[in-house]
Amino acid sequence: MSILSNLELIRRVPLFSTLTQLQAESVADAVVKRRFKRGEVIVEQGKKSDFLAIVLTGRARVVTTDSRGREVILATMNPGDYVGEMSLIDNQPHSASVRAEIQTDVLILGRAEFARCLPENTSMAYAVMRGLVQRLRQADRKIESLALLDVYGRVARALLETAREDPDGRLIIRDRVSRQDVAKMIGASREMVSRVMKDLEDRGFIEVDEDGNTIIKERLNSLG
């Protein structure tokens, strides 16, 4: 399989899809591809970084840790997602860490190149703003979930947000769902999440197939 050039790689990233050929070539000359092993930190909570990191392959977790070391999972990053733009814009430390969940390849774009792209391309600036708004909406939903939903509702919402539609139109979560991860997403104990997941399966809201994938039934929407 041929190795893709930086130009070919950035053309696959939605954030850069509206760049002109000249702008795309300029960004391609500036980006660096980096590989992070499972568990490696891409950006660290409380520290500043001078780059935008765009996920090419793999998967990463956005997590925050309190003063007692308790960890909360805020989001999962997939190919096409990016992180670091808030720190680049306001020059403040990162409010959360991003850690590779599996081997993850990212493109690194430095502060100067990022700053140059925005005024030269209003569509890219708009895409960055739209991404920030989406994150704000996600934060609002998480706050609402913690404030208004019981544990069943919070588990249901976490499963619905994690699931992806397969070619057959089913909502499915690939691989085994980690009870510990769900607990960190919703602010509950692992034991409580395990009990709720078992009850949801027993009542037909979810189904776990022989490969360990979790299939979400439509009626789960009534809980989340």
Short mmCIF file of C-alpha atoms in Angstrom, two decimals:
data_model
loop_
_atom_site.label_atom_id
_atom_site.label_comp_id
_atom_site.label_asym_id
_atom_site.label_seq_id
_atom_site.Cartn_x
_atom_site.Cartn_y
_atom_site.Cartn_z
CA MET A 1 0.00 0.00 0.00
CA SER A 2 1.42 3.40 -0.96
CA ILE A 3 2.25 5.99 1.70
CA LEU A 4 -0.01 9.01 1.40
CA SER A 5 1.58 12.44 1.11
CA ASN A 6 0.78 15.18 3.63
CA LEU A 7 -1.31 16.91 0.97
CA GLU A 8 -3.39 13.77 0.40
CA LEU A 9 -3.80 13.33 4.16
CA ILE A 10 -5.08 16.84 4.86
CA ARG A 11 -7.49 16.63 1.93
CA ARG A 12 -9.16 13.80 3.87
CA VAL A 13 -9.66 15.98 6.97
CA PRO A 14 -13.03 17.82 6.96
CA LEU A 15 -11.50 20.85 8.69
CA PHE A 16 -9.25 21.46 5.67
CA SER A 17 -11.76 20.54 2.97
CA THR A 18 -12.41 24.17 1.94
CA LEU A 19 -8.76 25.22 1.57
CA THR A 20 -7.64 26.35 -1.86
CA GLN A 21 -4.94 24.31 -3.55
CA LEU A 22 -2.31 26.89 -2.60
CA GLN A 23 -3.48 26.99 1.03
CA ALA A 24 -3.63 23.20 1.19
CA GLU A 25 -0.08 22.94 -0.13
CA SER A 26 1.07 25.49 2.47
CA VAL A 27 -0.54 23.49 5.29
CA ALA A 28 0.85 20.23 3.89
CA ASP A 29 4.35 21.70 4.06
CA ALA A 30 3.79 22.70 7.70
CA VAL A 31 2.13 19.61 9.23
CA VAL A 32 4.00 16.74 10.84
CA LYS A 33 2.59 13.26 11.25
CA ARG A 34 2.99 11.69 14.69
CA ARG A 35 2.07 8.28 16.06
CA PHE A 36 0.93 7.84 19.64
CA LYS A 37 0.90 4.44 21.31
CA ARG A 38 -2.01 3.29 23.45
CA GLY A 39 -2.08 5.30 26.66
CA GLU A 40 0.19 8.09 25.43
CA VAL A 41 -0.91 11.66 26.13
CA ILE A 42 -1.50 13.88 23.10
CA VAL A 43 -2.30 17.03 25.10
CA GLU A 44 -2.15 17.34 28.89
CA GLN A 45 -4.63 19.01 31.22
CA GLY A 46 -3.21 22.14 32.85
CA LYS A 47 -0.45 22.61 30.28
CA LYS A 48 -0.24 24.73 27.14
CA SER A 49 0.65 23.45 23.69
CA ASP A 50 1.45 25.28 20.50
CA PHE A 51 -0.24 23.00 18.01
CA LEU A 52 -3.50 21.69 16.63
CA ALA A 53 -3.71 17.88 16.61
CA ILE A 54 -5.97 16.23 14.01
CA VAL A 55 -6.77 12.54 14.37
CA LEU A 56 -6.03 10.54 11.22
CA THR A 57 -6.47 6.98 12.45
CA GLY A 58 -7.19 5.36 15.77
CA ARG A 59 -9.17 6.70 18.71
CA ALA A 60 -8.46 8.99 21.67
CA ARG A 61 -10.22 9.87 24.89
CA VAL A 62 -10.79 13.35 26.27
CA VAL A 63 -10.51 13.09 30.06
CA THR A 64 -10.37 15.44 33.01
CA THR A 65 -8.98 14.66 36.46
CA ASP A 66 -9.86 16.38 39.75
CA SER A 67 -7.54 17.15 42.66
CA ARG A 68 -8.24 13.72 44.16
CA GLY A 69 -7.21 11.93 40.99
CA ARG A 70 -10.72 10.92 39.96
CA GLU A 71 -11.07 10.74 36.19
CA VAL A 72 -14.08 11.65 34.07
CA ILE A 73 -14.35 10.78 30.37
CA LEU A 74 -15.72 13.80 28.51
CA ALA A 75 -15.63 12.58 24.91
CA THR A 76 -14.11 10.17 22.41
CA MET A 77 -12.15 11.47 19.43
CA ASN A 78 -12.30 9.63 16.11
CA PRO A 79 -10.61 10.20 12.71
CA GLY A 80 -11.29 13.76 11.50
CA ASP A 81 -11.68 15.17 15.01
CA TYR A 82 -9.16 17.68 16.30
CA VAL A 83 -7.99 19.12 19.61
CA GLY A 84 -5.90 22.07 20.76
CA GLU A 85 -7.72 24.88 19.01
CA MET A 86 -9.03 26.42 22.26
CA SER A 87 -5.54 26.68 23.73
CA LEU A 88 -4.27 28.16 20.46
CA ILE A 89 -7.02 30.77 20.43
CA ASP A 90 -6.89 31.96 24.06
CA ASN A 91 -3.33 30.86 24.96
CA GLN A 92 -4.61 29.20 28.13
CA PRO A 93 -3.72 25.72 29.47
CA HIS A 94 -5.77 22.75 28.29
CA SER A 95 -8.90 22.13 30.35
CA ALA A 96 -8.64 18.37 29.75
CA SER A 97 -6.16 15.74 28.62
CA VAL A 98 -6.39 13.73 25.41
CA ARG A 99 -4.99 10.22 25.58
CA ALA A 100 -4.67 7.65 22.80
CA GLU A 101 -7.06 4.78 23.49
CA ILE A 102 -5.44 2.65 20.80
CA GLN A 103 -2.51 3.34 18.46
CA THR A 104 -3.40 6.71 16.98
CA ASP A 105 -1.88 8.71 14.12
CA VAL A 106 -2.31 12.49 14.20
CA LEU A 107 -1.31 15.47 12.09
CA ILE A 108 0.35 18.28 14.05
CA LEU A 109 -0.15 21.87 12.83
CA GLY A 110 1.83 24.58 14.63
CA ARG A 111 0.43 27.79 16.09
CA ALA A 112 1.80 30.11 13.40
CA GLU A 113 0.44 28.01 10.53
CA PHE A 114 -2.94 27.63 12.26
CA ALA A 115 -3.18 31.39 12.85
CA ARG A 116 -2.30 32.08 9.22
CA CYS A 117 -4.99 29.71 7.90
CA LEU A 118 -7.91 31.35 9.72
CA PRO A 119 -7.91 34.87 8.21
CA GLU A 120 -7.03 33.45 4.79
CA ASN A 121 -10.00 31.07 4.76
CA THR A 122 -13.30 32.10 6.33
CA SER A 123 -14.79 28.64 5.74
CA MET A 124 -12.09 27.06 7.89
CA ALA A 125 -12.62 29.69 10.59
CA TYR A 126 -16.33 28.89 10.48
CA ALA A 127 -15.58 25.16 10.77
CA VAL A 128 -13.49 25.81 13.89
CA MET A 129 -16.32 27.89 15.38
CA ARG A 130 -18.83 25.16 14.56
CA GLY A 131 -16.60 22.60 16.29
CA LEU A 132 -16.42 24.79 19.39
CA VAL A 133 -20.21 25.16 19.42
CA GLN A 134 -20.62 21.38 19.12
CA ARG A 135 -18.35 20.88 22.13
CA LEU A 136 -20.33 23.44 24.09
CA ARG A 137 -23.57 21.63 23.23
CA GLN A 138 -22.02 18.32 24.31
CA ALA A 139 -21.01 19.91 27.61
CA ASP A 140 -24.55 21.25 28.05
CA ARG A 141 -26.01 17.77 27.43
CA LYS A 142 -23.63 16.23 29.96
CA ILE A 143 -24.58 18.83 32.57
CA GLU A 144 -28.27 18.26 31.84
CA SER A 145 -27.79 14.50 32.06
CA LEU A 146 -26.05 14.69 35.43
CA ALA A 147 -28.66 17.09 36.80
CA LEU A 148 -31.89 15.62 35.46
CA LEU A 149 -31.48 11.95 34.54
CA ASP A 150 -31.25 8.94 36.83
CA VAL A 151 -28.49 6.37 36.35
CA TYR A 152 -30.57 4.42 33.81
CA GLY A 153 -31.05 7.56 31.74
CA ARG A 154 -27.38 8.51 31.96
CA VAL A 155 -26.23 5.03 30.92
CA ALA A 156 -28.73 5.02 28.04
CA ARG A 157 -27.52 8.42 26.81
CA ALA A 158 -23.86 7.37 27.03
CA LEU A 159 -24.58 4.23 24.99
CA LEU A 160 -26.58 6.16 22.38
CA GLU A 161 -23.80 8.75 21.98
CA THR A 162 -21.14 6.04 21.66
CA ALA A 163 -23.00 3.86 19.14
CA ARG A 164 -22.55 4.15 15.37
CA GLU A 165 -24.89 3.07 12.60
CA ASP A 166 -23.77 -0.01 10.67
CA PRO A 167 -24.56 -0.79 6.99
CA ASP A 168 -27.76 -2.56 8.08
CA GLY A 169 -29.02 0.55 9.83
CA ARG A 170 -28.47 -0.81 13.34
CA LEU A 171 -26.99 1.28 16.13
CA ILE A 172 -24.00 -0.70 17.36
CA ILE A 173 -21.02 -0.32 19.66
CA ARG A 174 -18.09 -2.34 18.37
CA ASP A 175 -16.25 -4.51 20.88
CA ARG A 176 -17.07 -4.97 24.52
CA VAL A 177 -18.45 -1.98 26.40
CA SER A 178 -16.23 -1.18 29.37
CA ARG A 179 -18.35 -0.69 32.48
CA GLN A 180 -15.53 1.29 34.04
CA ASP A 181 -15.42 3.68 31.07
CA VAL A 182 -19.19 4.20 31.17
CA ALA A 183 -18.94 4.87 34.91
CA LYS A 184 -16.34 7.57 34.23
CA MET A 185 -18.59 9.11 31.58
CA ILE A 186 -21.68 9.42 33.76
CA GLY A 187 -20.36 9.89 37.29
CA ALA A 188 -21.51 6.58 38.76
CA SER A 189 -19.82 3.53 40.26
CA ARG A 190 -18.71 0.62 38.09
CA GLU A 191 -20.91 -1.71 40.14
CA MET A 192 -24.00 0.40 39.52
CA VAL A 193 -23.28 0.59 35.78
CA SER A 194 -22.84 -3.21 35.65
CA ARG A 195 -26.24 -3.72 37.31
CA VAL A 196 -27.94 -1.24 34.98
CA MET A 197 -26.31 -2.76 31.85
CA LYS A 198 -27.41 -6.26 32.87
CA ASP A 199 -30.94 -5.04 33.50
CA LEU A 200 -31.05 -3.22 30.16
CA GLU A 201 -29.95 -6.43 28.43
CA ASP A 202 -32.48 -8.55 30.35
CA ARG A 203 -35.28 -6.14 29.42
CA GLY A 204 -34.34 -6.09 25.73
CA PHE A 205 -33.09 -2.50 25.49
CA ILE A 206 -29.66 -3.71 24.36
CA GLU A 207 -28.29 -6.95 22.95
CA VAL A 208 -24.74 -8.28 23.06
CA ASP A 209 -23.86 -10.51 20.09
CA GLU A 210 -21.40 -13.39 19.99
CA ASP A 211 -18.56 -11.06 18.95
CA GLY A 212 -19.06 -8.88 22.01
CA ASN A 213 -20.64 -5.99 20.08
CA THR A 214 -23.51 -4.14 21.78
CA ILE A 215 -26.57 -3.59 19.61
CA ILE A 216 -28.81 -0.71 20.68
CA LYS A 217 -32.53 -1.23 20.36
CA GLU A 218 -34.70 1.70 19.28
CA ARG A 219 -36.65 1.69 22.53
CA LEU A 220 -33.51 2.71 24.45
CA ASN A 221 -34.21 6.27 23.23
CA SER A 222 -37.10 6.41 25.71
CA LEU A 223 -34.62 6.21 28.60
CA GLY A 224 -31.97 8.63 27.30
#
